[in-house]
CSV table of C-alpha atoms and ligand atoms in Angstrom, one decimal:
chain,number,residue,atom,x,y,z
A,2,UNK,CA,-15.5,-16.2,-3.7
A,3,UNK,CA,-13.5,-15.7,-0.2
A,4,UNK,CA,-10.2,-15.7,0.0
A,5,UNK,CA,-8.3,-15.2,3.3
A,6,UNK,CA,-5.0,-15.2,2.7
A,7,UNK,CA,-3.8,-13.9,6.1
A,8,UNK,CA,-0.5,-15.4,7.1
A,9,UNK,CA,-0.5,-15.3,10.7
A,10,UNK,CA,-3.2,-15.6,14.1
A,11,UNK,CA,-3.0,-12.3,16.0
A,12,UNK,CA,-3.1,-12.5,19.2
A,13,UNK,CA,-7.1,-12.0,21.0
A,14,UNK,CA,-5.7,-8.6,22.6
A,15,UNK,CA,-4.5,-7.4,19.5
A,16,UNK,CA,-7.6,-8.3,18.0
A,17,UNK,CA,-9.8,-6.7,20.7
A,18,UNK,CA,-7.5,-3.3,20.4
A,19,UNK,CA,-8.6,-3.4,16.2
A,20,UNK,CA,-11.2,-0.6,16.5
A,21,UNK,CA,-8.5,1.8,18.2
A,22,UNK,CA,-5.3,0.8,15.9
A,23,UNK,CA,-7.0,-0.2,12.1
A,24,UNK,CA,-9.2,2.2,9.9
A,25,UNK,CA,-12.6,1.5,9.1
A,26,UNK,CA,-13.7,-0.3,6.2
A,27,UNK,CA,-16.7,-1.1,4.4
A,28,UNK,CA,-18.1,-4.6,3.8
A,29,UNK,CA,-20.7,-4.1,1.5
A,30,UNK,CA,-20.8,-5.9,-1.3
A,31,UNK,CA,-24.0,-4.0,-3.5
A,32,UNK,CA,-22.3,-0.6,-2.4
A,33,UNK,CA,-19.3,-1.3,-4.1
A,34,UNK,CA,-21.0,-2.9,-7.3
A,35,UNK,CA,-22.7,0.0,-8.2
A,36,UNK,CA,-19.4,2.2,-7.8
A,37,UNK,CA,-16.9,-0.4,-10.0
A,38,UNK,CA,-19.3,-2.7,-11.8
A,39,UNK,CA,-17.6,-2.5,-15.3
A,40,UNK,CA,-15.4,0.2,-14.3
A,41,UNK,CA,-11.4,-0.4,-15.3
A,42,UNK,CA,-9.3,-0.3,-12.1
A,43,UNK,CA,-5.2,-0.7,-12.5
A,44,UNK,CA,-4.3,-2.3,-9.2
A,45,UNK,CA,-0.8,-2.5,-8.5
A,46,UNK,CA,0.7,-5.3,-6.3
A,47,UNK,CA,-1.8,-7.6,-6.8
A,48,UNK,CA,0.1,-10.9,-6.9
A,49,UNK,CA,0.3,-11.1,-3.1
A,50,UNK,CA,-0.9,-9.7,0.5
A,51,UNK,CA,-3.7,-6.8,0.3
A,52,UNK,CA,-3.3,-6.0,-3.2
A,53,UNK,CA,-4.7,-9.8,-4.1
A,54,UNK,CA,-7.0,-9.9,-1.2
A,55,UNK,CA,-8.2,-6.5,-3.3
A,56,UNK,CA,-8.4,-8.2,-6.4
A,57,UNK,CA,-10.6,-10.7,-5.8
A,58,UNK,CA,-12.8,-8.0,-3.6
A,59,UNK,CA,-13.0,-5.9,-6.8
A,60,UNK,CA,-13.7,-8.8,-9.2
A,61,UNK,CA,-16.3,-9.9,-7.5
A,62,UNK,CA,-18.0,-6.5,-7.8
A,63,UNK,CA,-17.8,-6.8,-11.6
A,64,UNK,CA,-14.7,-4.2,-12.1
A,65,UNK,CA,-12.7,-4.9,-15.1
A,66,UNK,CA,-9.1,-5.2,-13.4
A,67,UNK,CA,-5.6,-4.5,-14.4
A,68,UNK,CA,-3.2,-6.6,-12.4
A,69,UNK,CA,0.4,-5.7,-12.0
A,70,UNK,CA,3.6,-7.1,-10.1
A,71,UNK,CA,6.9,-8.8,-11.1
A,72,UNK,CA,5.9,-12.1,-10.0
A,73,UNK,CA,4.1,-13.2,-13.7
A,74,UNK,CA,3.4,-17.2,-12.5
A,75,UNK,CA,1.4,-15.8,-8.9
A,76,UNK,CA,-0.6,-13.1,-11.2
A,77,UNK,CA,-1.5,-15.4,-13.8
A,78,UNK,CA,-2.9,-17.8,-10.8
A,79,UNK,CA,-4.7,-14.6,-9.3
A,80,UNK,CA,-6.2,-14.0,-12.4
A,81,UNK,CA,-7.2,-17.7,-13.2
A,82,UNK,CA,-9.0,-17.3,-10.3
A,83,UNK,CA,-10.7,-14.2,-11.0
A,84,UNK,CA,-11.9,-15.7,-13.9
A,85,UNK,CA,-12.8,-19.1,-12.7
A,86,UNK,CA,-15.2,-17.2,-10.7
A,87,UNK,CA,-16.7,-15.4,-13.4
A,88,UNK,CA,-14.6,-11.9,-12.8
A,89,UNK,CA,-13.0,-10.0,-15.5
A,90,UNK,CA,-8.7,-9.4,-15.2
A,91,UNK,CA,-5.9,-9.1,-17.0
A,92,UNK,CA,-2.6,-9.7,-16.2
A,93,UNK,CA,0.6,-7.4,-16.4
A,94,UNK,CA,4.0,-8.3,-15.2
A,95,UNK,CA,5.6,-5.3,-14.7
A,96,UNK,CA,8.8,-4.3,-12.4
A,97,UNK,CA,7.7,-1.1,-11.8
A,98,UNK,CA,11.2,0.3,-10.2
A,99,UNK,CA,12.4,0.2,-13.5
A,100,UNK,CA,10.8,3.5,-15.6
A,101,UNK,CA,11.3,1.4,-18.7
A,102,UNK,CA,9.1,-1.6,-18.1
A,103,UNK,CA,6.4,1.0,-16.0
A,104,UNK,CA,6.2,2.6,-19.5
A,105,UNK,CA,5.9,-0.6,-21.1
A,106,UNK,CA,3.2,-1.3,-18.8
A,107,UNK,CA,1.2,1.5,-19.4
A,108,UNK,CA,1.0,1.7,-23.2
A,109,UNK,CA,0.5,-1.5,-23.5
A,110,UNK,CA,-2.6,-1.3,-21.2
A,111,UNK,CA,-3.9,1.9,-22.5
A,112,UNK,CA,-3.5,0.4,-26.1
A,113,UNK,CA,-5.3,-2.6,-25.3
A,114,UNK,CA,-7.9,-1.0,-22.6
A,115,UNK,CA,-8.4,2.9,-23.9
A,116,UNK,CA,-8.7,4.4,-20.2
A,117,UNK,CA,-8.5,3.7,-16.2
A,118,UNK,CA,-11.0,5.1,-13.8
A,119,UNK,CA,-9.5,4.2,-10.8
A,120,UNK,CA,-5.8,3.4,-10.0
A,121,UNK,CA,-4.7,1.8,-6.6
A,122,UNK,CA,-1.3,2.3,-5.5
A,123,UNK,CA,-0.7,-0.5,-3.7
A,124,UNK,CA,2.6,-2.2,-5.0
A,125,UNK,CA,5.4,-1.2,-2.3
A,126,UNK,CA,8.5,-2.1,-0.5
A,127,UNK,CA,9.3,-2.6,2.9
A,128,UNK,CA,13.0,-2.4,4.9
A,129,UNK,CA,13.2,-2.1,8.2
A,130,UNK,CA,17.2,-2.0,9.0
A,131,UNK,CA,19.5,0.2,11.1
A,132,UNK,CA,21.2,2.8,9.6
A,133,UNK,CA,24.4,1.2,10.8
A,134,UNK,CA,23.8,-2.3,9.1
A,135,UNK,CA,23.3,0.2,6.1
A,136,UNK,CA,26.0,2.1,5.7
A,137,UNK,CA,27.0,0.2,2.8
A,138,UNK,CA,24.1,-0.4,1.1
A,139,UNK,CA,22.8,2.4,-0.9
A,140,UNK,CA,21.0,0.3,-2.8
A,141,UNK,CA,18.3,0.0,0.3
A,142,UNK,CA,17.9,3.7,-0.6
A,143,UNK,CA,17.7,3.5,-4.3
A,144,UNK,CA,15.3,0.3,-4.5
A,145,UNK,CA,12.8,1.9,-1.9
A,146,UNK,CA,12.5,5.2,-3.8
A,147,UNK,CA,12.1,3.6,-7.0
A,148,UNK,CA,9.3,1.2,-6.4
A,149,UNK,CA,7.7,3.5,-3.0
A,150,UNK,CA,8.2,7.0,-4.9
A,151,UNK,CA,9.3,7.2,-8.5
A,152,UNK,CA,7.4,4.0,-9.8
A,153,UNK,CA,3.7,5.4,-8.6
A,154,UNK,CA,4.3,9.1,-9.9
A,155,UNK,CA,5.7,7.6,-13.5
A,156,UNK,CA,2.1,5.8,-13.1
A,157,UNK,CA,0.3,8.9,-12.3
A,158,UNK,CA,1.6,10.7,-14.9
A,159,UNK,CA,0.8,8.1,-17.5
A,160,UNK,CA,-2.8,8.5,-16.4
A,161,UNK,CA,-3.2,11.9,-16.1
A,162,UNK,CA,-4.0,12.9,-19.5
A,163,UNK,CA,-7.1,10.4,-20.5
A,164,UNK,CA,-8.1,11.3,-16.9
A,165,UNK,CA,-8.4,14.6,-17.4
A,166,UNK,CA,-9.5,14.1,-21.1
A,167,UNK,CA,-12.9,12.2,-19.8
A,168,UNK,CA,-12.9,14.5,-16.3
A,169,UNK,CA,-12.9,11.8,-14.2
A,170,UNK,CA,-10.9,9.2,-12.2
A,171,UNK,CA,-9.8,8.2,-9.0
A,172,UNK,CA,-6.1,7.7,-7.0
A,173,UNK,CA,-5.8,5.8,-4.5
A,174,UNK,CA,-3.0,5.4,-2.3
A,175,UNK,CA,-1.7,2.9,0.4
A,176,UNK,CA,0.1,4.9,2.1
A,177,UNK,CA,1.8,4.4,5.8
A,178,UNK,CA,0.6,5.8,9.3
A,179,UNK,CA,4.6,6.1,9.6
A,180,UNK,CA,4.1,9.2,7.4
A,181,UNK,CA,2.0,11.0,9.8
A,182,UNK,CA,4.3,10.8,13.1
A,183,UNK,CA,7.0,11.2,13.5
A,184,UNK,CA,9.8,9.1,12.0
A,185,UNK,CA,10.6,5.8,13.9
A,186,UNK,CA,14.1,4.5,14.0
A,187,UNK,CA,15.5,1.8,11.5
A,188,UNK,CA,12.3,2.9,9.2
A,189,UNK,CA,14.7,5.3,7.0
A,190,UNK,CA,14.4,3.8,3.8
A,191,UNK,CA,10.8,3.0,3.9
A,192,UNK,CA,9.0,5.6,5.4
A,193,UNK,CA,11.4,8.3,3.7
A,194,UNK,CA,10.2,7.3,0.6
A,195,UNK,CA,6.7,6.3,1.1
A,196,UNK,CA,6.8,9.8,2.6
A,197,UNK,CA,7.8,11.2,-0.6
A,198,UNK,CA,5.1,9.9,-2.8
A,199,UNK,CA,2.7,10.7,0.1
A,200,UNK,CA,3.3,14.3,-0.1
A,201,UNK,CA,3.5,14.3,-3.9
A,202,UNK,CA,0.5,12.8,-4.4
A,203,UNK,CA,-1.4,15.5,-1.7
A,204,UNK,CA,-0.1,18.2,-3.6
A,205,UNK,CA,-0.8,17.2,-6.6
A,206,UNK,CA,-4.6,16.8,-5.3
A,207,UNK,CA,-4.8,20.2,-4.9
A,208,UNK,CA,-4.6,20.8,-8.5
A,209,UNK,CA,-6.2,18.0,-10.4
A,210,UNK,CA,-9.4,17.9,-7.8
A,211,UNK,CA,-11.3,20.9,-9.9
A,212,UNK,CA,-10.5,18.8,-13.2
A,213,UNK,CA,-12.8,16.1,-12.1
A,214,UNK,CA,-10.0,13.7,-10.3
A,215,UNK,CA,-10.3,12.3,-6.7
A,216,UNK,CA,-7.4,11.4,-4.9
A,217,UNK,CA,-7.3,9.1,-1.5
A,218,UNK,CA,-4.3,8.4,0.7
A,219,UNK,CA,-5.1,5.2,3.3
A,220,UNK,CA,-2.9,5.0,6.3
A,221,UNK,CA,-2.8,1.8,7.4
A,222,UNK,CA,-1.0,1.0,10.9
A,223,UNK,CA,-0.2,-2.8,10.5
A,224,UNK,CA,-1.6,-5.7,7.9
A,225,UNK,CA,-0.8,-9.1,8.1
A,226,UNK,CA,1.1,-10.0,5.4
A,227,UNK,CA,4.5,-11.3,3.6
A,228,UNK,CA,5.8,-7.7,4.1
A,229,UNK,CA,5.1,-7.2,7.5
A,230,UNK,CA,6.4,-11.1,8.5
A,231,UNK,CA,9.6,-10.6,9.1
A,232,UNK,CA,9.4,-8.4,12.1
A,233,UNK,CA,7.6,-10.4,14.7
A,234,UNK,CA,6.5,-8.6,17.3
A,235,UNK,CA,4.7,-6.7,14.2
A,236,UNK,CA,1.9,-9.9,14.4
A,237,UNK,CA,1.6,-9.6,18.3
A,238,UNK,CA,0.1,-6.2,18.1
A,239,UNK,CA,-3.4,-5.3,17.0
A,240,UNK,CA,-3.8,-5.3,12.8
A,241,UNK,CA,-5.7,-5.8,9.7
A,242,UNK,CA,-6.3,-9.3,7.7
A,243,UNK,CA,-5.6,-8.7,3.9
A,244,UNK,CA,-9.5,-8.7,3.5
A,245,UNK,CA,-10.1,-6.1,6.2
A,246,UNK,CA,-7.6,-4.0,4.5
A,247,UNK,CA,-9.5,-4.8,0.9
A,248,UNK,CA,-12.6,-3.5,2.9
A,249,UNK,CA,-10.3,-0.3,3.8
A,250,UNK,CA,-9.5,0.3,-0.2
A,251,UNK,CA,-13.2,-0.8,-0.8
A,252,UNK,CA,-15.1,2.2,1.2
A,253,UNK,CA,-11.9,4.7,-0.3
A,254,UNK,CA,-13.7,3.6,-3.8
A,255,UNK,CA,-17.3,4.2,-2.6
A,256,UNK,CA,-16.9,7.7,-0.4
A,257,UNK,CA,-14.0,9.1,-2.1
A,258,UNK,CA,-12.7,11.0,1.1
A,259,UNK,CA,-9.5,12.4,0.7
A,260,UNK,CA,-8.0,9.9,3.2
A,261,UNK,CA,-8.6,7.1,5.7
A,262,UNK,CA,-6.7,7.1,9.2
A,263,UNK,CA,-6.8,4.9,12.0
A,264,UNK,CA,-8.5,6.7,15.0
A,265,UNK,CA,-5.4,6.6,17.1
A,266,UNK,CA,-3.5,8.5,14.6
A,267,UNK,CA,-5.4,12.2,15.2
A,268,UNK,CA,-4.5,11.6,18.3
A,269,UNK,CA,-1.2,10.7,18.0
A,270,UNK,CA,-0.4,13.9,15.3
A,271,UNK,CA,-1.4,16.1,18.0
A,272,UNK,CA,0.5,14.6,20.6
A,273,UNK,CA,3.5,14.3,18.6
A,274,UNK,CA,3.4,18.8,18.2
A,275,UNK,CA,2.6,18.9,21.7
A,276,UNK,CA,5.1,16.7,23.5
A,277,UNK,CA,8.4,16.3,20.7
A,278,UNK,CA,11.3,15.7,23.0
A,279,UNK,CA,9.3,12.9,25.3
A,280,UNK,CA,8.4,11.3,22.2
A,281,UNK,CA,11.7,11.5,20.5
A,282,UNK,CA,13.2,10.0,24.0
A,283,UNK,CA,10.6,7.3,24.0
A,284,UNK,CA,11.9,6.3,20.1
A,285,UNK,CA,15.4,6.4,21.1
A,286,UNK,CA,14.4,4.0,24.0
A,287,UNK,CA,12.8,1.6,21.7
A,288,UNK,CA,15.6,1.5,19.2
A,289,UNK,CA,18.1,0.8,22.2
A,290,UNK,CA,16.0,-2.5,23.4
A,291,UNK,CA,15.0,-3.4,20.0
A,292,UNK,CA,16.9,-4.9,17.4
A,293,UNK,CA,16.9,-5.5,13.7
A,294,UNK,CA,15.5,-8.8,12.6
A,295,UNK,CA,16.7,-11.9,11.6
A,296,UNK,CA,15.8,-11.8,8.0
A,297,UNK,CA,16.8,-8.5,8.0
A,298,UNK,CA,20.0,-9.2,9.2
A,299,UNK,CA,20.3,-12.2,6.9
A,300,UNK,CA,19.4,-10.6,3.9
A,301,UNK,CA,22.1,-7.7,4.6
A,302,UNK,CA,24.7,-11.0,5.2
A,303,UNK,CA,23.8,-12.3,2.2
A,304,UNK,CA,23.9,-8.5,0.1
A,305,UNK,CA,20.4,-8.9,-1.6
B,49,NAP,N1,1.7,-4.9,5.6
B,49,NAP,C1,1.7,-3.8,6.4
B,49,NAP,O1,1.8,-3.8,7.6
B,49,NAP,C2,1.5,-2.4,5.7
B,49,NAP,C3,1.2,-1.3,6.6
B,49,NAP,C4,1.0,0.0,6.0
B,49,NAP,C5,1.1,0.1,4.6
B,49,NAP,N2,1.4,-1.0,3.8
B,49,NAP,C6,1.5,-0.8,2.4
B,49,NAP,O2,0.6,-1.7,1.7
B,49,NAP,C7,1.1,-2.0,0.4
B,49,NAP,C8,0.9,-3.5,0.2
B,49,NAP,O3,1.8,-4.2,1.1
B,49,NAP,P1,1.5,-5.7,1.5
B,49,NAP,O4,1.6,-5.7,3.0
B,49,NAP,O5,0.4,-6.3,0.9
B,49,NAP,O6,2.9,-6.3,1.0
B,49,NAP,P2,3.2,-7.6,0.1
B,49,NAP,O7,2.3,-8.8,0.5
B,49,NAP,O8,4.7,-7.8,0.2
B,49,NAP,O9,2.8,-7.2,-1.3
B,49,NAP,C9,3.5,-6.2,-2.0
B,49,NAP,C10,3.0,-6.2,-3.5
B,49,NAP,O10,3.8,-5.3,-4.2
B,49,NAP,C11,4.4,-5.9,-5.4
B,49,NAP,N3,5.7,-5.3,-5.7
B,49,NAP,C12,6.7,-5.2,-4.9
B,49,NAP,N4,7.8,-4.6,-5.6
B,49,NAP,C13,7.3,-4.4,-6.9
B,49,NAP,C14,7.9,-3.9,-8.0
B,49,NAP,N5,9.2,-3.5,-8.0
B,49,NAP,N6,7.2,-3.9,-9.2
B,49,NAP,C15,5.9,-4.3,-9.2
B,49,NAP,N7,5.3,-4.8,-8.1
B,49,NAP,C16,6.0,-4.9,-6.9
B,49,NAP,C17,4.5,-7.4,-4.9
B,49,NAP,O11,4.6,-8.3,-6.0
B,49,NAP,P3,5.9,-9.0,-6.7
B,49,NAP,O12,6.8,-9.3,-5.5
B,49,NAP,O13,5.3,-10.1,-7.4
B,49,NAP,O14,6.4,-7.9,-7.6
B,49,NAP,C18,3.3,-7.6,-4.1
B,49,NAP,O15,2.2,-7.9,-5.0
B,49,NAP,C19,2.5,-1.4,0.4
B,49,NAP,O16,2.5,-0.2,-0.4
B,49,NAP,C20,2.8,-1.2,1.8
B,49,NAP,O17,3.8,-0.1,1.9
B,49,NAP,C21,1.6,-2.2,4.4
């Protein structure tokens, strides 16, 4: 089975610039059967963009997968698929901003499925929207800590015990390269509170690691996806196709390190210490000859 499911052509110089601004995956498909062949992995955000790229990835390897996102028609066709194709998934339709239905979830699962050896992360939430075009939208704030921060610890938490019960199991998460520099203007929302789940989860490595549990934080720079759409420029600089993100979360399963960065972002960390106030300057520069985009302002016009 391939899938490419990219939604937009980048540009050949954005392309050839790949190696520098994307982290390294790992295409191989025997490697990652004998690390999740039968294995049960709870993906979240699987009904569109890297988390169904993943999917299929994952299926095809012979894991037994645990699908969730609020869309219920576009999972069940994901996992049609999967099945068509001989793969093994089930299907849960879960808002996971809302504790209730991420508890729901979770019982449910473990009732029907006993355990989870690997969890991904992946569902999320993107806004990208000046703090003045905010000011009276708190709910910006609230949705993008619930589905970025609060939804993935309630998971985590859920987990932990039968984790820790068999000594094993794996958390992966899709985090942000925003979460490593410093933060970029109109990226409040979202990189404050895929920040906060970023740290949570590295602290809480530190204590579950001797109890048998891996954890993995990816920092992707850009994918090309539904998320990143509305901001165009994002599509003319140099990114990852769904499946070379797939690849990304596919060597995180097989090495286990305890995160994946682009190679520009060492780089830029150390920079960033170094030289604060010309970087700061050069953010304030880009915020004054950038502005928010269209959907963005629409969907503000429109309150959603
Ligand atoms: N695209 C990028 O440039 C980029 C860069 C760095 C990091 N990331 C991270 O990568 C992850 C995946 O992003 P993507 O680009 O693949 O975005 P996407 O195509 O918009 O997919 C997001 C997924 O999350 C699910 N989701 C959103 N809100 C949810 C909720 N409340 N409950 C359950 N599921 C929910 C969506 O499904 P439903 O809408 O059906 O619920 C969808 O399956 C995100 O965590 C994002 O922060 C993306």
């Amino acid at each position: 089975m391939t899938h490419n499911i990219t939604h937009h052509k980048p540009h050949i110089w954005a392309r050839a610039l790949s190696w520098l601004a994307n982290p390294k995956g790992l295409n191989n498909l025997d490697k990652l059967r004998n690390a999740v062949e039968g294995k049960h992995i709870l993906l979240t955000g699987a009904s569109f963009g890297i988390g169904e790229a993943t999917a299929y990835r994952l299926a095809n390897a012979g894991a037994i997968l645990f699908l969730v996102a609020r869309s219920s028609d576009k999972l069940q066709q994901v996992v049609a698929k999967i099945r068509a194709g001989g793969g093994q998934a089930y299907a849960y339709s879960a808002d996971l901003s809302k504790p209730e239905q991420a508890k729901a979830l979770i019982e449910t699962m473990l009732a029907e499925h006993h355990y989870v050896d690997i969890l991904i992360n992946n569902a999320g939430k993107s806004i990208r929207r000046s703090i003045m075009m905010s000011e009276n939208r708190f709910q910006d704030f609230e949705r993008t800590m619930a589905i970025n921060y609060l939804g993935p610890v309630q998971l985590v938490l859920a987990l932990l015990p039968s984790m820790r019960a068999r000594k094993q199991g794996h958390i992966i998460n899709i985090s942000t390269w925003g979460v490593r520099m410093p933060p970029g203007a109109r990226w409040a929302a979202y990189q404050a509170s895929k920040g906060a789940f970023d740290i949570w989860l590295r602290s809480v490595a530190l204590e579950i690691k001797a109890q048998g549990i891996d954890t993995t934080s990816i920092y992707p720079a850009i994918v090309y996806t539904r998320m990143s759409a509305p901001t165009p420029w994002m599509h003319l600089l140099p990114g990852m196709t769904t499946d070379e993100a797939a690849h990304v979360i596919e060597r995180a399963i097989v090495d286990k390190p305890i995160d994946i960065i682009p190679p520009f972002l060492r780089p830029g960390e150390v920079t960033s210490v170094l030289f604060p106030a010309p970087i700061r300057k050069g953010m304030q520069l880009v915020f004054k000859y950038s502005k928010d985009s269209e959907a963005s302002i629409k969907s503000a016009q429109k309150g959603l």
